[in-house]
mmCIF file of C-alpha atoms in Angstrom:
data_model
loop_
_atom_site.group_PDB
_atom_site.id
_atom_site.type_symbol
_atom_site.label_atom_id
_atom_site.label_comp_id
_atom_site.label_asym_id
_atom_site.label_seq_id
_atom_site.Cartn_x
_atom_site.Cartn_y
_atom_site.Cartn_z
ATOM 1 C CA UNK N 201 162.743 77.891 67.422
ATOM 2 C CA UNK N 202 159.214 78.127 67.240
ATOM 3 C CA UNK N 203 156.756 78.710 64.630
ATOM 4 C CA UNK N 204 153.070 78.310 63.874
ATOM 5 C CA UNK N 205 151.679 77.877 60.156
ATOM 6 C CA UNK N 206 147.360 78.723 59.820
ATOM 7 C CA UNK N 207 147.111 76.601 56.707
ATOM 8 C CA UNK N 208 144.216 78.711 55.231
ATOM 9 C CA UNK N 209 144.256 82.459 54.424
ATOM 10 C CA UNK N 210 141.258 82.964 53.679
ATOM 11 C CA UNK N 211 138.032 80.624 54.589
ATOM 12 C CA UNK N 212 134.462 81.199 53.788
ATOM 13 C CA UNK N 213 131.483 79.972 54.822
ATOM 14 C CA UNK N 214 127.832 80.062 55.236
ATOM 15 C CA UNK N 215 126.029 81.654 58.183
ATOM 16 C CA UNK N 216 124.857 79.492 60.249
ATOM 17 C CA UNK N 217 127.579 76.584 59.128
ATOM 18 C CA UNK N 218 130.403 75.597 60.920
ATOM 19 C CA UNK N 219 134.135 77.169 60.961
ATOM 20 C CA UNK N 220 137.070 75.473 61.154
ATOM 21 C CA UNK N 221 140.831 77.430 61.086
ATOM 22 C CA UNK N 222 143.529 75.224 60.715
ATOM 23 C CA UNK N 223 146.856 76.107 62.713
ATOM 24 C CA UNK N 224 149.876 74.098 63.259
ATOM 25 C CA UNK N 225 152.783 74.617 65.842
ATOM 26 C CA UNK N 226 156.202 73.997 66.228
ATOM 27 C CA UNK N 227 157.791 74.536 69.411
ATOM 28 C CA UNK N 228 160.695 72.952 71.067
ATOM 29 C CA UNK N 229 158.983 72.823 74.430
ATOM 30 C CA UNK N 230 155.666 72.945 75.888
ATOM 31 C CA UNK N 231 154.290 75.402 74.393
ATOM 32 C CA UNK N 232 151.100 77.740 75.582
ATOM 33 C CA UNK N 233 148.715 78.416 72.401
ATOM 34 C CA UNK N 234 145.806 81.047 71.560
ATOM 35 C CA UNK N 235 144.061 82.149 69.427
ATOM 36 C CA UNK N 236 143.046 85.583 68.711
ATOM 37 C CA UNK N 237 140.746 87.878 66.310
ATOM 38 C CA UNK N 238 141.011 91.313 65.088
ATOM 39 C CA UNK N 239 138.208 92.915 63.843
ATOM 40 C CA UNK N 240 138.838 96.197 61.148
ATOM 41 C CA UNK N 241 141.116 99.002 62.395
ATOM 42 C CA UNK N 242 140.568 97.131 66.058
ATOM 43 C CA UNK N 243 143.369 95.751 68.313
ATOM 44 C CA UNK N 244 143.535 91.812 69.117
ATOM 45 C CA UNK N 245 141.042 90.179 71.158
ATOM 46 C CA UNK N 246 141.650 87.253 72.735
ATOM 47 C CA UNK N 247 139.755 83.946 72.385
ATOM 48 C CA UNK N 248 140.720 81.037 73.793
ATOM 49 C CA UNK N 249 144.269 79.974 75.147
ATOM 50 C CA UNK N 250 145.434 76.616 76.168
ATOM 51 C CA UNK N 251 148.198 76.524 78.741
ATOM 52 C CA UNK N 252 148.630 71.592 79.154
ATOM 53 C CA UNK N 253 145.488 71.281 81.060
ATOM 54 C CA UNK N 254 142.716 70.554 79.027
ATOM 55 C CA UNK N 255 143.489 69.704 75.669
ATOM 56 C CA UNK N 256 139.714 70.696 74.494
ATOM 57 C CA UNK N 257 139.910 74.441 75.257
ATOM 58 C CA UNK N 258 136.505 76.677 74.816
ATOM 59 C CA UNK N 259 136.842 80.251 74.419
ATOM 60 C CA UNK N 260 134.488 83.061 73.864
ATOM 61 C CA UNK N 261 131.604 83.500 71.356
ATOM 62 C CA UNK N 262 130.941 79.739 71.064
ATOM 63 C CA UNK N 263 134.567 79.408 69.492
ATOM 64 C CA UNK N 264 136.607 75.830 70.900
ATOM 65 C CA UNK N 265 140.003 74.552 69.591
ATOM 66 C CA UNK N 266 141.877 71.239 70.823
ATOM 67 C CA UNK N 267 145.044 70.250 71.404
ATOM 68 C CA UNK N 268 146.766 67.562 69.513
ATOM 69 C CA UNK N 269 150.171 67.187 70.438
ATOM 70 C CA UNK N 270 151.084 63.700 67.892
ATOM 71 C CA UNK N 271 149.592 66.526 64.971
ATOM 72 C CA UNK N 272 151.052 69.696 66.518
ATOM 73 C CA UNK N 273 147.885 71.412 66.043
ATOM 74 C CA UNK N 274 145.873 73.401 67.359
ATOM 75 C CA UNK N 275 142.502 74.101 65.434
ATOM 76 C CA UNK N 276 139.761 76.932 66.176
ATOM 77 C CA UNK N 277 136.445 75.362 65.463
ATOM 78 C CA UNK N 278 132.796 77.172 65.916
ATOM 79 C CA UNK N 279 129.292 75.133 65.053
ATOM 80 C CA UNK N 280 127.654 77.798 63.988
ATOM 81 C CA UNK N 281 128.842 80.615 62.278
ATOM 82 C CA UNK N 282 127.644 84.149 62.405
ATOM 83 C CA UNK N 283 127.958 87.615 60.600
ATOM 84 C CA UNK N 284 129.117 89.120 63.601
ATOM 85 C CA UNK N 285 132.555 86.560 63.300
ATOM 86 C CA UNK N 286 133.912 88.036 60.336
ATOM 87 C CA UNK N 287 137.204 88.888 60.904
ATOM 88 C CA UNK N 288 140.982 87.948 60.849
ATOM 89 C CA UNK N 289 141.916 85.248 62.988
ATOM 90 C CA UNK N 290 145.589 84.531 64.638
ATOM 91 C CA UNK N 291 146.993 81.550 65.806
ATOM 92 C CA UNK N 292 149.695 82.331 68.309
ATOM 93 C CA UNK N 293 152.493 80.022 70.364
ATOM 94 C CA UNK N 294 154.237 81.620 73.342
ATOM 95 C CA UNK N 295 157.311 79.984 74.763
ATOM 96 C CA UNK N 296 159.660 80.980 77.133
ATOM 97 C CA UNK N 297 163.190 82.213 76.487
ATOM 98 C CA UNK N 298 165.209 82.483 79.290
ATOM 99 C CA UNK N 299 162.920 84.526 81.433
ATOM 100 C CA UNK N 300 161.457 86.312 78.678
ATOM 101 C CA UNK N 301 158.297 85.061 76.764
ATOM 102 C CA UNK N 302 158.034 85.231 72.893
ATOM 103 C CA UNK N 303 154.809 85.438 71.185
ATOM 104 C CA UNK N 304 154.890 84.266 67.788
ATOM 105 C CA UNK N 305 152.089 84.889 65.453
ATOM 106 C CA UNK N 306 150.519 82.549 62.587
ATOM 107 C CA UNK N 307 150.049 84.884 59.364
ATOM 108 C CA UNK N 308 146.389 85.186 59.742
ATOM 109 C CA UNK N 309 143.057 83.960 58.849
ATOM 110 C CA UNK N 310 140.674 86.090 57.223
ATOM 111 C CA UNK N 311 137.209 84.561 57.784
ATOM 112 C CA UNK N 312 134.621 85.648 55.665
ATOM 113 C CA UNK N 313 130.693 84.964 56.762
ATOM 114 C CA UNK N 314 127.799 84.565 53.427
ATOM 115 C CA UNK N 315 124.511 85.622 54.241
ATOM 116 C CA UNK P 296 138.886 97.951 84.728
ATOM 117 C CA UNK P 297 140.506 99.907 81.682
ATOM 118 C CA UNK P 298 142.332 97.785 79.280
ATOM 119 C CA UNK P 299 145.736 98.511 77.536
ATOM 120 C CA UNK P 300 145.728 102.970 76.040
ATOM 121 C CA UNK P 301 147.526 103.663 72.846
ATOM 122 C CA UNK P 302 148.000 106.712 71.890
ATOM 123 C CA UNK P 303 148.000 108.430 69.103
ATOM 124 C CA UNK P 304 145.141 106.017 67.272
ATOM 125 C CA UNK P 305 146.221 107.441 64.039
ATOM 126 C CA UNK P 306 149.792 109.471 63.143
ATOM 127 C CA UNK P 307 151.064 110.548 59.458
ATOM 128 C CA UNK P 308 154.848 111.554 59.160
ATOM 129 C CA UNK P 309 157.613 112.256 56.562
ATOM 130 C CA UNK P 310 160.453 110.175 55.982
ATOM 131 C CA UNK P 311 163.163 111.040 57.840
ATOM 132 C CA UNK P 312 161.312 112.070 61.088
ATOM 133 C CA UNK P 313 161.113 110.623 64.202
ATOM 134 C CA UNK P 314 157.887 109.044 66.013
ATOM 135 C CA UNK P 315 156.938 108.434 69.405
ATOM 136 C CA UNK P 316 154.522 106.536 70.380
ATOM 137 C CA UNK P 317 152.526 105.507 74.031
ATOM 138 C CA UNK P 318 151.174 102.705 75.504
ATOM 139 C CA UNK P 319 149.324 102.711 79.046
ATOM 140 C CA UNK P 320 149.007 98.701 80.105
ATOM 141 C CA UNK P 321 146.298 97.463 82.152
ATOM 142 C CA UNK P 322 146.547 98.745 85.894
ATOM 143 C CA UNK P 323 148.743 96.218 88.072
ATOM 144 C CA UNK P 324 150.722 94.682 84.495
ATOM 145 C CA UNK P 325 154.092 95.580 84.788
ATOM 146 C CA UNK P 326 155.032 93.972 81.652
ATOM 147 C CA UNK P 327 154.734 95.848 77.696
ATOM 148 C CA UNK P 328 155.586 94.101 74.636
ATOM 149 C CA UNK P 329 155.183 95.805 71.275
ATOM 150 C CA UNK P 330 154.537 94.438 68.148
ATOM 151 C CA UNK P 331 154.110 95.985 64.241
ATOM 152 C CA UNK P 332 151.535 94.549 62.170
ATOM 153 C CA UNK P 333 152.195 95.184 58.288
ATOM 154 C CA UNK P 334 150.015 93.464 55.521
ATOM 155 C CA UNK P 335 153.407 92.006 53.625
ATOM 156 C CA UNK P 336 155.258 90.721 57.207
ATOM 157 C CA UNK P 337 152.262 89.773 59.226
ATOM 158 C CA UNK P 338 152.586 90.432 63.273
ATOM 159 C CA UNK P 339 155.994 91.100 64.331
ATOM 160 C CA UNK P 340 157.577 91.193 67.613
ATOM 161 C CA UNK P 341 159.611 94.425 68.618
ATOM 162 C CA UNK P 342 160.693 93.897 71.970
ATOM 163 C CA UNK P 343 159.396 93.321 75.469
ATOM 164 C CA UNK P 344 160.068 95.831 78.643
ATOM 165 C CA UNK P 345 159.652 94.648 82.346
ATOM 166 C CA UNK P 346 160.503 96.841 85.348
ATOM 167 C CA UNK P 347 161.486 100.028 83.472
ATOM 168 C CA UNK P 348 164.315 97.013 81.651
ATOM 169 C CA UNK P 349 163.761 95.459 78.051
ATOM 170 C CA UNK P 350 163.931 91.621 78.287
ATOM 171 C CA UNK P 351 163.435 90.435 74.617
ATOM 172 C CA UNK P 352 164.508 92.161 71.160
ATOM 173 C CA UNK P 353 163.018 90.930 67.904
ATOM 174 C CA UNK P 354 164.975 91.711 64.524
ATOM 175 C CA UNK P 355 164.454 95.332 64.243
ATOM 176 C CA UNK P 356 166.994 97.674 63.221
ATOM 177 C CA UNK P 357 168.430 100.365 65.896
ATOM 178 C CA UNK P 358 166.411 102.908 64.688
ATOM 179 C CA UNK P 359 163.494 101.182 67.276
ATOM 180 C CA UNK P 360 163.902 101.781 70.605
ATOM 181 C CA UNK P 361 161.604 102.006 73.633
ATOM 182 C CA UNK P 362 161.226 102.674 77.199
ATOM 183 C CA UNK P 363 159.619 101.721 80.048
ATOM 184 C CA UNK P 364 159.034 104.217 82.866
ATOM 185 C CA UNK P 365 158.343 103.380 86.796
ATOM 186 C CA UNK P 366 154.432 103.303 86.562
ATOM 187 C CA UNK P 367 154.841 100.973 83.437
ATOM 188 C CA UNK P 368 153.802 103.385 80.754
ATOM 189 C CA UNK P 369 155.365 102.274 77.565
ATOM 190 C CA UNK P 370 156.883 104.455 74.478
ATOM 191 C CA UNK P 371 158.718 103.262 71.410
ATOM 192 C CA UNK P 372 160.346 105.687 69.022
ATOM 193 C CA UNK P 373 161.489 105.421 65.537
ATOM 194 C CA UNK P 374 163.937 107.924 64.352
ATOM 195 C CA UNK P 375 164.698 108.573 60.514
ATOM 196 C CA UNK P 376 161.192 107.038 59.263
ATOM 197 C CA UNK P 377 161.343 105.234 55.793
ATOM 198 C CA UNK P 378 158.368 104.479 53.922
ATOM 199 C CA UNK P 379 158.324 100.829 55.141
ATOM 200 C CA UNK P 380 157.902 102.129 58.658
ATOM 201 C CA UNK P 381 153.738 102.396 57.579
ATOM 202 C CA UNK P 382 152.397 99.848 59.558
ATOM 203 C CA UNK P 383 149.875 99.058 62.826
ATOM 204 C CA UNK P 384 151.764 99.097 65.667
ATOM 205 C CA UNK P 385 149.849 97.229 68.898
ATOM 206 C CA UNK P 386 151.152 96.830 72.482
ATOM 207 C CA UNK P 387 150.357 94.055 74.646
ATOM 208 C CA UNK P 388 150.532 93.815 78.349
ATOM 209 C CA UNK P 389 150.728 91.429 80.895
ATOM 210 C CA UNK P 390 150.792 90.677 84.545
ATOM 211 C CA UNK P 391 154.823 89.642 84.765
ATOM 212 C CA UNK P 392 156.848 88.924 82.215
ATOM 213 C CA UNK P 393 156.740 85.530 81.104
ATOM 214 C CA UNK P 394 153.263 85.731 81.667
ATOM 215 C CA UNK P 395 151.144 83.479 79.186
ATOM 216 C CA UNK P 396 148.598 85.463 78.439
ATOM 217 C CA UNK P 397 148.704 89.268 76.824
ATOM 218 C CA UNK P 398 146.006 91.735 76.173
ATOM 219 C CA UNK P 399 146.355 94.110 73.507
ATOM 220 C CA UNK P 400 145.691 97.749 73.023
ATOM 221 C CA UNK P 401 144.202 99.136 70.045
ATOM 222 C CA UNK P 402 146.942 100.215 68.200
ATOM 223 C CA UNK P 403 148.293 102.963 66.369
ATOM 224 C CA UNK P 404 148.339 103.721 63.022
ATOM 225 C CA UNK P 405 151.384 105.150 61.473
ATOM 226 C CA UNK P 406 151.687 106.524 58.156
ATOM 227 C CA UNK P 407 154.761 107.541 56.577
ATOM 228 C CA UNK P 408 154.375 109.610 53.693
#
Protein backbone atom coordinates (compact mmCIF):
# COMPACT_ATOMS: atom_id res chain seq x y z
CA UNK A 1 0.00 0.00 0.00
CA UNK A 2 1.12 3.33 -0.47
CA UNK A 3 1.38 6.32 1.57
CA UNK A 4 3.11 9.68 1.71
CA UNK A 5 3.84 11.57 5.15
CA UNK A 6 4.69 15.87 4.60
CA UNK A 7 6.57 15.99 7.87
CA UNK A 8 5.65 19.69 8.53
CA UNK A 9 2.13 21.19 8.84
CA UNK A 10 2.77 24.25 8.98
CA UNK A 11 6.21 26.14 7.82
CA UNK A 12 6.99 29.75 7.90
CA UNK A 13 9.32 31.79 6.53
CA UNK A 14 10.65 35.05 5.47
CA UNK A 15 10.02 36.64 2.07
CA UNK A 16 12.58 36.49 0.13
CA UNK A 17 14.16 33.20 2.08
CA UNK A 18 14.09 29.90 0.95
CA UNK A 19 11.22 27.07 1.36
CA UNK A 20 11.68 23.75 1.91
CA UNK A 21 8.44 21.06 2.39
CA UNK A 22 9.42 17.89 3.51
CA UNK A 23 7.45 14.77 2.03
CA UNK A 24 8.18 11.18 2.29
CA UNK A 25 6.73 8.19 0.21
CA UNK A 26 6.02 4.78 0.52
CA UNK A 27 5.09 2.86 -2.38
CA UNK A 28 5.53 -0.70 -3.28
CA UNK A 29 6.48 0.09 -6.85
CA UNK A 30 7.71 2.84 -8.87
CA UNK A 31 5.89 5.29 -7.97
CA UNK A 32 5.01 8.79 -9.99
CA UNK A 33 5.13 11.87 -7.39
CA UNK A 34 3.76 15.64 -7.43
CA UNK A 35 3.30 18.08 -5.79
CA UNK A 36 0.47 20.39 -5.72
CA UNK A 37 -0.90 23.82 -4.07
CA UNK A 38 -4.23 25.08 -3.28
CA UNK A 39 -4.71 28.47 -2.76
CA UNK A 40 -8.12 29.66 -0.45
CA UNK A 41 -11.51 28.35 -1.63
CA UNK A 42 -9.38 27.39 -5.06
CA UNK A 43 -9.06 23.87 -6.58
CA UNK A 44 -5.44 22.12 -6.83
CA UNK A 45 -2.87 23.36 -9.05
CA UNK A 46 -0.32 21.41 -10.11
CA UNK A 47 3.44 22.01 -9.67
CA UNK A 48 5.83 19.78 -10.50
CA UNK A 49 5.53 15.89 -11.06
CA UNK A 50 8.24 13.40 -11.42
CA UNK A 51 7.41 10.31 -13.43
CA UNK A 52 11.82 8.04 -13.12
CA UNK A 53 13.40 10.38 -15.49
CA UNK A 54 15.02 13.06 -13.90
CA UNK A 55 15.33 12.76 -10.38
CA UNK A 56 15.79 16.80 -10.02
CA UNK A 57 12.30 17.82 -11.22
CA UNK A 58 11.51 21.81 -11.68
CA UNK A 59 8.06 22.88 -11.69
CA UNK A 60 6.34 26.16 -11.93
CA UNK A 61 6.90 29.46 -10.04
CA UNK A 62 10.61 28.76 -9.39
CA UNK A 63 9.45 25.69 -7.17
CA UNK A 64 12.05 22.24 -7.73
CA UNK A 65 11.86 18.97 -5.69
CA UNK A 66 14.27 15.81 -6.13
CA UNK A 67 14.01 12.45 -6.01
CA UNK A 68 15.73 10.31 -3.52
CA UNK A 69 14.83 6.89 -3.77
CA UNK A 70 17.57 5.34 -0.68
CA UNK A 71 15.37 8.34 1.55
CA UNK A 72 11.97 7.83 -0.12
CA UNK A 73 11.57 11.43 -0.43
CA UNK A 74 10.57 13.70 -2.33
CA UNK A 75 11.10 17.42 -1.13
CA UNK A 76 9.58 20.78 -2.70
CA UNK A 77 12.25 23.37 -2.39
CA UNK A 78 11.99 27.24 -3.71
CA UNK A 79 15.17 29.86 -3.22
CA UNK A 80 13.27 32.54 -2.81
CA UNK A 81 10.13 32.85 -1.30
CA UNK A 82 7.33 35.19 -2.09
CA UNK A 83 3.91 36.54 -0.72
CA UNK A 84 2.24 35.40 -3.64
CA UNK A 85 3.28 31.41 -2.41
CA UNK A 86 1.24 31.34 0.53
CA UNK A 87 -0.77 28.55 0.45
CA UNK A 88 -1.34 24.79 1.29
CA UNK A 89 0.91 22.51 -0.29
CA UNK A 90 0.26 18.57 -1.16
CA UNK A 91 2.54 15.96 -1.67
CA UNK A 92 0.92 13.26 -3.74
CA UNK A 93 2.10 9.45 -4.95
CA UNK A 94 0.12 7.82 -7.76
CA UNK A 95 0.53 4.13 -8.39
CA UNK A 96 -1.16 1.86 -10.42
CA UNK A 97 -3.68 -0.76 -9.33
CA UNK A 98 -4.54 -3.09 -11.74
CA UNK A 99 -5.44 -0.72 -14.50
CA UNK A 100 -6.68 1.84 -12.30
CA UNK A 101 -4.43 4.66 -10.82
CA UNK A 102 -4.69 5.78 -7.12
CA UNK A 103 -3.74 9.14 -6.04
CA UNK A 104 -2.87 9.36 -2.56
CA UNK A 105 -2.51 12.62 -0.86
CA UNK A 106 0.10 13.81 1.97
CA UNK A 107 -2.05 15.76 4.73
CA UNK A 108 -0.91 19.11 3.68
CA UNK A 109 1.44 21.88 4.12
CA UNK A 110 0.30 25.16 5.01
CA UNK A 111 3.06 27.63 4.05
CA UNK A 112 2.93 30.83 5.52
CA UNK A 113 5.11 33.91 3.85
CA UNK A 114 6.41 37.10 6.65
CA UNK A 115 6.73 40.29 5.14
CA UNK B 1 -8.50 25.26 -23.68
CA UNK B 2 -11.09 25.15 -20.67
CA UNK B 3 -9.95 23.23 -17.73
CA UNK B 4 -12.01 20.77 -15.52
CA UNK B 5 -16.20 22.71 -14.64
CA UNK B 6 -17.70 22.01 -11.30
CA UNK B 7 -20.75 22.88 -10.68
CA UNK B 8 -22.48 24.09 -8.18
CA UNK B 9 -19.26 26.20 -6.58
CA UNK B 10 -21.16 26.42 -3.42
CA UNK B 11 -24.44 24.11 -2.18
CA UNK B 12 -26.12 24.12 1.50
CA UNK B 13 -28.50 21.12 2.33
CA UNK B 14 -30.34 19.41 5.26
CA UNK B 15 -29.54 16.20 6.59
CA UNK B 16 -31.27 13.66 5.14
CA UNK B 17 -31.34 15.03 1.52
CA UNK B 18 -29.76 14.02 -1.37
CA UNK B 19 -26.98 16.00 -3.50
CA UNK B 20 -25.87 15.92 -6.90
CA UNK B 21 -23.15 17.22 -8.03
CA UNK B 22 -21.24 17.88 -11.81
CA UNK B 23 -18.06 17.78 -13.13
CA UNK B 24 -17.17 18.72 -16.91
CA UNK B 25 -13.30 17.33 -17.48
CA UNK B 26 -11.01 18.90 -19.79
CA UNK B 27 -12.09 18.35 -23.57
CA UNK B 28 -10.48 14.98 -24.98
CA UNK B 29 -10.01 13.38 -20.94
CA UNK B 30 -12.10 10.59 -20.75
CA UNK B 31 -11.14 9.82 -17.32
CA UNK B 32 -12.97 11.60 -13.75
CA UNK B 33 -11.85 10.84 -10.39
CA UNK B 34 -13.45 12.54 -7.40
CA UNK B 35 -12.11 13.29 -4.29
CA UNK B 36 -13.58 15.07 -0.75
CA UNK B 37 -11.38 17.32 1.00
CA UNK B 38 -12.43 17.78 4.83
CA UNK B 39 -10.16 19.72 7.36
CA UNK B 40 -10.21 16.51 10.00
CA UNK B 41 -9.54 13.61 7.00
CA UNK B 42 -7.41 15.55 4.62
CA UNK B 43 -7.93 14.64 0.64
CA UNK B 44 -9.79 11.57 0.12
CA UNK B 45 -10.30 9.47 -2.81
CA UNK B 46 -14.00 8.58 -3.85
CA UNK B 47 -13.75 6.70 -6.87
CA UNK B 48 -12.54 6.93 -10.43
CA UNK B 49 -14.94 6.56 -13.74
CA UNK B 50 -13.49 5.72 -17.27
CA UNK B 51 -15.68 5.11 -20.33
CA UNK B 52 -19.10 5.77 -18.74
CA UNK B 53 -17.49 2.49 -16.08
CA UNK B 54 -16.04 3.19 -12.46
CA UNK B 55 -12.55 1.60 -12.17
CA UNK B 56 -11.46 2.40 -8.52
CA UNK B 57 -13.64 2.78 -5.18
CA UNK B 58 -12.11 4.37 -2.11
CA UNK B 59 -13.76 3.60 1.44
CA UNK B 60 -16.92 5.44 1.15
CA UNK B 61 -20.10 4.20 2.29
CA UNK B 62 -22.99 3.31 -0.41
CA UNK B 63 -24.63 6.32 0.08
CA UNK B 64 -21.79 7.79 -2.73
CA UNK B 65 -22.32 6.93 -5.99
CA UNK B 66 -21.49 8.46 -9.38
CA UNK B 67 -21.77 8.29 -13.01
CA UNK B 68 -20.13 8.80 -15.95
CA UNK B 69 -22.06 9.64 -19.12
CA UNK B 70 -20.82 9.13 -22.97
CA UNK B 71 -19.27 12.70 -23.42
CA UNK B 72 -17.44 12.15 -20.00
CA UNK B 73 -19.41 14.53 -17.88
CA UNK B 74 -19.15 13.39 -14.35
CA UNK B 75 -21.91 13.45 -11.35
CA UNK B 76 -21.67 12.01 -7.88
CA UNK B 77 -24.66 11.91 -5.57
CA UNK B 78 -25.03 11.51 -1.94
CA UNK B 79 -28.34 10.45 -0.67
CA UNK B 80 -29.43 10.81 3.12
CA UNK B 81 -26.75 13.70 3.93
CA UNK B 82 -25.33 13.64 7.57
CA UNK B 83 -23.59 16.46 8.97
CA UNK B 84 -20.14 14.92 8.25
CA UNK B 85 -21.00 15.03 4.57
CA UNK B 86 -19.71 19.14 4.86
CA UNK B 87 -16.75 19.01 3.02
CA UNK B 88 -14.88 20.32 -0.51
CA UNK B 89 -15.48 18.02 -2.96
CA UNK B 90 -12.86 18.40 -6.21
CA UNK B 91 -12.79 16.31 -9.42
CA UNK B 92 -9.81 15.57 -11.32
CA UNK B 93 -9.46 14.54 -14.87
CA UNK B 94 -7.20 12.96 -17.01
CA UNK B 95 -6.33 11.86 -20.46
CA UNK B 96 -6.90 7.78 -19.84
CA UNK B 97 -7.15 6.22 -16.90
CA UNK B 98 -4.03 5.32 -15.39
CA UNK B 99 -2.86 8.43 -16.58
CA UNK B 100 -0.11 10.06 -14.24
CA UNK B 101 -1.01 13.25 -14.22
CA UNK B 102 -4.65 14.88 -13.11
CA UNK B 103 -5.93 18.36 -13.27
CA UNK B 104 -8.40 19.47 -10.92
CA UNK B 105 -11.53 21.49 -11.03
CA UNK B 106 -12.40 23.97 -8.57
CA UNK B 107 -14.54 22.27 -6.42
CA UNK B 108 -17.69 22.43 -4.75
CA UNK B 109 -18.59 23.37 -1.58
CA UNK B 110 -21.15 21.45 0.29
CA UNK B 111 -22.71 22.37 3.40
CA UNK B 112 -24.91 20.29 5.35
CA UNK B 113 -26.82 22.00 7.83
Amino acid sequence: AQSVTQLDSHVSVSEGTPVLLRCNYSSSYSPSLFWYVQHPNKGLQLLLKYTSAATLVKGINGFEAEFKKSETSFHLTKPSAHMSDAAEYFCVVSDLLGSARQLTFGSGTQLTVLP
Amino acid sequence: KAGVTQTPRYLIKTRGQQVTLSCSPISGHRSVSWYQQTPGQGLQFLFEYFSETQRNKGNFPGRFSGRQFSNSRSEMNVSTLELGDSALYLCASSPEVGATEAFFGQGTRLTVV
